[in-house]
């Protein structure tokens, strides 16, 4: 039985960081628009955006070696690192605007400064890291990065990692103090609190079951009220599918041509978390290593200082694995149900191509605790099994699609916006770099879906994000200004960045 039918301007499906960001941007740009949110869980930021479900790295390409591949001629390609760093600067500016405008408070509750480091062992890897350092440190976005292959210096930077290390293999690291740890779950909740204060209707325990186009081009969303068991119908001119791993099945229900020939490849994850405060106190950095040969980019091991519930914590991982669920709270039938006549060939092609990856992920699931400890001991040689517990991380659903470069059924590792040609509906698929670039990605949604408003909105967007539409690499003065002001507002550093 239907209990409610409403009409509204905007519907946001899912209460993760993406819907939170889009809702907040829209409330600044078009305050008079009516927005409704439907979330199947009891609170905001409980799935991938939850602090325990992701690594909390403010991805700015300061330490992630997979963003700077080595080219066949031996040089290091830093173009992706530049792109991701610029996108993170967009997030920092928007969050600073929200703090300065008193729309959210206490930035230390969601963002903290933490050195970002890359660590490698072996001659070949050390040579690569040195080249990477040279290429990046010439660029204004990466100013302040240091390199060392001196074990004494490394002992100062990462005592826990250097203690008990017996190997004579060359070892080197880079370190940059402008890195961050972000609690995306806390930020998501802050943004939804703000939206609630602006009369946005947020319906928790409301699961979206179907999305259909109406005769006037709007979208009718069928919603199950979990507590009452009733079905509701809500119509909107614009719908954003921000369901995280749950976005693909909802996008498929829209039937738009852009939803066809796309599949999802779920990857699960585990973190090891240190329960010994003495060990936690000995480390202060996010230290990223190199992915093992054949391992996917999301399984790059890292040893991270995190701030969880205002407490300093130490996590290692993530260990990637295979699970057919699209959400941590999802169903074991998610993968099978996502196979449709229009994407079966794409999925089959990916299945054949990614056999090695699937095998790798299944092997990872089967790893014993002792095997996981062996991987941890590559970072902390003296690690003791009793100091570490296991926590289950969030699910990532990587996009599978047909591409010109990769052919049928190519696995994508990025974040992708899929939208209808008339801009009336958009969905966010994919994972990394994900939450860190949420503001950039939601601006992309605005550009694709509200092209007719962009001219009118541009001055406000520039007020919120001064670098909007401008390359920071080409404008070092603006970069300096932004870096100094966002660091001050967000409490990230009292050190001035010197642009040479
Ligand atoms: C192991 C791991 C590590 C990661 N590390 C990082 C990192 O270090 N840095 C970084 O920036 N990013 C990281 N990410 C990625 C980041 O977590 C995601 O990009 C981001 O949280 C996605 O936000 P979202 O709003 O799209 O999804 P979510 O936070 O998952 O929110 C989606 C919401 O939609 C709801 N929903 C789904 N289906 C329905 C439905 N039918 N009806 C109603 N509601 C629905 C869900 O319950 C959920 O609350 C990591 C992810 C994982 C899994």
PDB file of C-alpha atoms and ligand atoms in Angstrom, residues 12-21 37-50 52-59 64 67 88 95 181-182 184-185 188 192 203 205-210 222-224 226 240-247 249-250 253 267-271 286 288 298 302 304 306 318-320 326-329 392-398 415 428-438 442, ligand 1:
ATOM      1  CA  UNK A  12      19.559  12.317  -3.575  1.00  0.00           C
ATOM      2  CA  UNK A  13      19.764   8.548  -3.135  1.00  0.00           C
ATOM      3  CA  UNK A  14      22.181   7.460  -0.412  1.00  0.00           C
ATOM      4  CA  UNK A  15      23.631   9.435   2.493  1.00  0.00           C
ATOM      5  CA  UNK A  16      27.347   8.999   1.816  1.00  0.00           C
ATOM      6  CA  UNK A  17      29.996  11.667   1.182  1.00  0.00           C
ATOM      7  CA  UNK A  18      28.955  12.082  -2.477  1.00  0.00           C
ATOM      8  CA  UNK A  19      25.286  12.938  -1.834  1.00  0.00           C
ATOM      9  CA  UNK A  20      26.344  15.058   1.157  1.00  0.00           C
ATOM     10  CA  UNK A  21      28.701  17.066  -1.054  1.00  0.00           C
ATOM     11  CA  UNK A  37      17.333  12.326   0.604  1.00  0.00           C
ATOM     12  CA  UNK A  38      16.596   8.587   0.893  1.00  0.00           C
ATOM     13  CA  UNK A  39      19.039   6.372   2.780  1.00  0.00           C
ATOM     14  CA  UNK A  40      18.407   2.734   3.567  1.00  0.00           C
ATOM     15  CA  UNK A  41      20.543   2.664   6.738  1.00  0.00           C
ATOM     16  CA  UNK A  42      19.704   4.353  10.045  1.00  0.00           C
ATOM     17  CA  UNK A  43      22.401   7.055   9.784  1.00  0.00           C
ATOM     18  CA  UNK A  44      24.526   9.012   7.325  1.00  0.00           C
ATOM     19  CA  UNK A  45      28.060   7.934   6.321  1.00  0.00           C
ATOM     20  CA  UNK A  46      27.722   4.314   7.447  1.00  0.00           C
ATOM     21  CA  UNK A  47      28.840   2.490   4.283  1.00  0.00           C
ATOM     22  CA  UNK A  48      32.109   3.179   2.375  1.00  0.00           C
ATOM     23  CA  UNK A  49      32.340   6.691   3.813  1.00  0.00           C
ATOM     24  CA  UNK A  50      32.480   5.348   7.392  1.00  0.00           C
ATOM     25  CA  UNK A  52      36.451   2.114   9.530  1.00  0.00           C
ATOM     26  CA  UNK A  53      35.463   1.258   5.966  1.00  0.00           C
ATOM     27  CA  UNK A  54      38.065   3.312   4.074  1.00  0.00           C
ATOM     28  CA  UNK A  55      41.691   4.272   4.662  1.00  0.00           C
ATOM     29  CA  UNK A  56      40.985   7.964   5.321  1.00  0.00           C
ATOM     30  CA  UNK A  57      43.853   9.110   3.123  1.00  0.00           C
ATOM     31  CA  UNK A  58      43.334  12.561   1.710  1.00  0.00           C
ATOM     32  CA  UNK A  59      44.478  11.325  -1.709  1.00  0.00           C
ATOM     33  CA  UNK A  64      50.605   6.689  -3.688  1.00  0.00           C
ATOM     34  CA  UNK A  67      49.685   7.444  -9.502  1.00  0.00           C
ATOM     35  CA  UNK A  88      42.222  17.438  -3.655  1.00  0.00           C
ATOM     36  CA  UNK A  95      35.738  22.488   3.138  1.00  0.00           C
ATOM     37  CA  UNK A 181      44.033  11.979   7.388  1.00  0.00           C
ATOM     38  CA  UNK A 182      40.336  12.521   6.701  1.00  0.00           C
ATOM     39  CA  UNK A 184      34.951  11.028   5.695  1.00  0.00           C
ATOM     40  CA  UNK A 185      32.214   9.547   7.895  1.00  0.00           C
ATOM     41  CA  UNK A 188      29.427  13.279   5.890  1.00  0.00           C
ATOM     42  CA  UNK A 192      23.922  16.173   6.615  1.00  0.00           C
ATOM     43  CA  UNK A 203      14.665   9.967   5.232  1.00  0.00           C
ATOM     44  CA  UNK A 205      15.650   3.578   6.767  1.00  0.00           C
ATOM     45  CA  UNK A 206      14.158   4.290   3.344  1.00  0.00           C
ATOM     46  CA  UNK A 207      15.409   1.963   0.633  1.00  0.00           C
ATOM     47  CA  UNK A 208      15.036   2.932  -3.038  1.00  0.00           C
ATOM     48  CA  UNK A 209      13.651   0.023  -5.051  1.00  0.00           C
ATOM     49  CA  UNK A 210      12.973   1.434  -8.500  1.00  0.00           C
ATOM     50  CA  UNK A 222       9.803   3.934  -5.558  1.00  0.00           C
ATOM     51  CA  UNK A 223      10.865   3.830  -1.912  1.00  0.00           C
ATOM     52  CA  UNK A 224      10.367   1.196   0.787  1.00  0.00           C
ATOM     53  CA  UNK A 226      11.684  -0.077   6.229  1.00  0.00           C
ATOM     54  CA  UNK A 240      21.392  11.728  -8.109  1.00  0.00           C
ATOM     55  CA  UNK A 241      22.182   8.072  -7.487  1.00  0.00           C
ATOM     56  CA  UNK A 242      24.819   8.274  -4.732  1.00  0.00           C
ATOM     57  CA  UNK A 243      24.320   4.711  -3.516  1.00  0.00           C
ATOM     58  CA  UNK A 244      28.049   3.823  -3.445  1.00  0.00           C
ATOM     59  CA  UNK A 245      28.277   0.139  -4.388  1.00  0.00           C
ATOM     60  CA  UNK A 246      24.465   0.192  -4.643  1.00  0.00           C
ATOM     61  CA  UNK A 247      24.522   2.755  -7.476  1.00  0.00           C
ATOM     62  CA  UNK A 249      21.766  -1.719  -9.752  1.00  0.00           C
ATOM     63  CA  UNK A 250      19.774   1.522  -9.419  1.00  0.00           C
ATOM     64  CA  UNK A 253      16.715   0.317 -13.343  1.00  0.00           C
ATOM     65  CA  UNK A 267      36.380  -6.009  -4.165  1.00  0.00           C
ATOM     66  CA  UNK A 268      36.242  -6.483  -0.417  1.00  0.00           C
ATOM     67  CA  UNK A 269      38.824  -5.406   2.119  1.00  0.00           C
ATOM     68  CA  UNK A 270      40.287  -5.985   5.565  1.00  0.00           C
ATOM     69  CA  UNK A 271      42.456  -3.803   7.791  1.00  0.00           C
ATOM     70  CA  UNK A 286      50.833   7.340   6.431  1.00  0.00           C
ATOM     71  CA  UNK A 288      52.565   3.673   1.395  1.00  0.00           C
ATOM     72  CA  UNK A 298      43.715  -0.908  -4.309  1.00  0.00           C
ATOM     73  CA  UNK A 302      50.136   1.032   3.852  1.00  0.00           C
ATOM     74  CA  UNK A 304      48.666   4.504   8.642  1.00  0.00           C
ATOM     75  CA  UNK A 306      44.629   7.514  11.760  1.00  0.00           C
ATOM     76  CA  UNK A 318      43.911  -3.014   3.159  1.00  0.00           C
ATOM     77  CA  UNK A 319      44.025  -6.688   2.227  1.00  0.00           C
ATOM     78  CA  UNK A 320      41.814  -6.901  -0.839  1.00  0.00           C
ATOM     79  CA  UNK A 326      28.096  -4.559  -3.701  1.00  0.00           C
ATOM     80  CA  UNK A 327      27.719  -2.989  -0.256  1.00  0.00           C
ATOM     81  CA  UNK A 328      29.112  -4.157   3.095  1.00  0.00           C
ATOM     82  CA  UNK A 329      25.461  -4.377   4.141  1.00  0.00           C
ATOM     83  CA  UNK A 392      36.341  -5.657   7.823  1.00  0.00           C
ATOM     84  CA  UNK A 393      36.614  -2.613   5.528  1.00  0.00           C
ATOM     85  CA  UNK A 394      34.053  -1.371   2.975  1.00  0.00           C
ATOM     86  CA  UNK A 395      33.225  -2.834  -0.418  1.00  0.00           C
ATOM     87  CA  UNK A 396      34.442  -1.233  -3.633  1.00  0.00           C
ATOM     88  CA  UNK A 397      32.629  -1.872  -6.883  1.00  0.00           C
ATOM     89  CA  UNK A 398      35.029  -1.234  -9.763  1.00  0.00           C
ATOM     90  CA  UNK A 415      35.580   7.166 -10.104  1.00  0.00           C
ATOM     91  CA  UNK A 428      28.415   7.874  -9.323  1.00  0.00           C
ATOM     92  CA  UNK A 429      30.228   4.593  -9.912  1.00  0.00           C
ATOM     93  CA  UNK A 430      33.691   3.304  -9.033  1.00  0.00           C
ATOM     94  CA  UNK A 431      36.059   3.857  -6.157  1.00  0.00           C
ATOM     95  CA  UNK A 432      39.534   5.372  -5.973  1.00  0.00           C
ATOM     96  CA  UNK A 433      40.469   8.220  -5.451  1.00  0.00           C
ATOM     97  CA  UNK A 434      36.857   8.492  -4.344  1.00  0.00           C
ATOM     98  CA  UNK A 435      35.962  10.507  -1.294  1.00  0.00           C
ATOM     99  CA  UNK A 436      39.036  12.776  -1.453  1.00  0.00           C
ATOM    100  CA  UNK A 437      37.940  14.102  -4.809  1.00  0.00           C
ATOM    101  CA  UNK A 438      34.211  14.229  -3.967  1.00  0.00           C
ATOM    102  CA  UNK A 442      30.220  16.596  -7.771  1.00  0.00           C
TER     103      UNK A 442
HETATM  104  C1  LIG B   1      38.822  -0.341   1.634  1.00  0.00           C
HETATM  105  C2  LIG B   1      38.572   1.030   1.104  1.00  0.00           C
HETATM  106  C3  LIG B   1      39.542   2.027   1.267  1.00  0.00           C
HETATM  107  C4  LIG B   1      39.315   3.304   0.763  1.00  0.00           C
HETATM  108  N1  LIG B   1      40.245   4.276   1.026  1.00  0.00           N
HETATM  109  C5  LIG B   1      40.016   5.545   0.626  1.00  0.00           C
HETATM  110  C6  LIG B   1      40.923   6.584   0.988  1.00  0.00           C
HETATM  111  O1  LIG B   1      41.917   6.337   1.678  1.00  0.00           O
HETATM  112  N2  LIG B   1      40.660   7.848   0.563  1.00  0.00           N
HETATM  113  C7  LIG B   1      39.556   8.125  -0.192  1.00  0.00           C
HETATM  114  O2  LIG B   1      39.380   9.278  -0.559  1.00  0.00           O
HETATM  115  N3  LIG B   1      38.669   7.166  -0.535  1.00  0.00           N
HETATM  116  C8  LIG B   1      38.866   5.899  -0.132  1.00  0.00           C
HETATM  117  N4  LIG B   1      37.953   4.903  -0.444  1.00  0.00           N
HETATM  118  C9  LIG B   1      36.811   5.253  -1.306  1.00  0.00           C
HETATM  119  C10 LIG B   1      35.718   5.974  -0.525  1.00  0.00           C
HETATM  120  O3  LIG B   1      35.400   5.259   0.641  1.00  0.00           O
HETATM  121  C11 LIG B   1      34.500   6.107  -1.425  1.00  0.00           C
HETATM  122  O4  LIG B   1      34.886   6.735  -2.635  1.00  0.00           O
HETATM  123  C12 LIG B   1      33.391   6.985  -0.831  1.00  0.00           C
HETATM  124  O5  LIG B   1      33.151   6.680   0.517  1.00  0.00           O
HETATM  125  C13 LIG B   1      32.133   6.778  -1.653  1.00  0.00           C
HETATM  126  O6  LIG B   1      31.109   7.576  -1.138  1.00  0.00           O
HETATM  127  P1  LIG B   1      29.620   7.375  -1.622  1.00  0.00           P
HETATM  128  O7  LIG B   1      28.840   8.470  -1.030  1.00  0.00           O
HETATM  129  O8  LIG B   1      29.611   7.233  -3.107  1.00  0.00           O
HETATM  130  O9  LIG B   1      29.217   5.929  -1.072  1.00  0.00           O
HETATM  131  P2  LIG B   1      28.825   5.406   0.393  1.00  0.00           P
HETATM  132  O10 LIG B   1      29.555   6.106   1.468  1.00  0.00           O
HETATM  133  O11 LIG B   1      28.927   3.924   0.339  1.00  0.00           O
HETATM  134  O12 LIG B   1      27.318   5.850   0.526  1.00  0.00           O
HETATM  135  C14 LIG B   1      26.302   5.279  -0.258  1.00  0.00           C
HETATM  136  C15 LIG B   1      25.046   5.234   0.581  1.00  0.00           C
HETATM  137  O13 LIG B   1      23.966   4.835  -0.249  1.00  0.00           O
HETATM  138  C16 LIG B   1      23.130   3.968   0.497  1.00  0.00           C
HETATM  139  N5  LIG B   1      22.346   3.166  -0.447  1.00  0.00           N
HETATM  140  C17 LIG B   1      22.799   2.247  -1.330  1.00  0.00           C
HETATM  141  N6  LIG B   1      21.780   1.724  -2.037  1.00  0.00           N
HETATM  142  C18 LIG B   1      20.647   2.345  -1.598  1.00  0.00           C
HETATM  143  C19 LIG B   1      19.270   2.230  -1.930  1.00  0.00           C
HETATM  144  N7  LIG B   1      18.844   1.378  -2.865  1.00  0.00           N
HETATM  145  N8  LIG B   1      18.386   3.000  -1.265  1.00  0.00           N
HETATM  146  C20 LIG B   1      18.799   3.896  -0.315  1.00  0.00           C
HETATM  147  N9  LIG B   1      20.084   4.026   0.046  1.00  0.00           N
HETATM  148  C21 LIG B   1      21.003   3.266  -0.586  1.00  0.00           C
HETATM  149  C22 LIG B   1      24.114   3.153   1.330  1.00  0.00           C
HETATM  150  O14 LIG B   1      23.476   2.586   2.462  1.00  0.00           O
HETATM  151  C23 LIG B   1      25.138   4.212   1.710  1.00  0.00           C
HETATM  152  O15 LIG B   1      24.859   4.845   2.931  1.00  0.00           O
HETATM  153  C24 LIG B   1      38.131   3.610   0.053  1.00  0.00           C
HETATM  154  C25 LIG B   1      37.148   2.627  -0.095  1.00  0.00           C
HETATM  155  C26 LIG B   1      37.349   1.357   0.435  1.00  0.00           C
HETATM  156  C27 LIG B   1      36.263   0.351   0.314  1.00  0.00           C
END
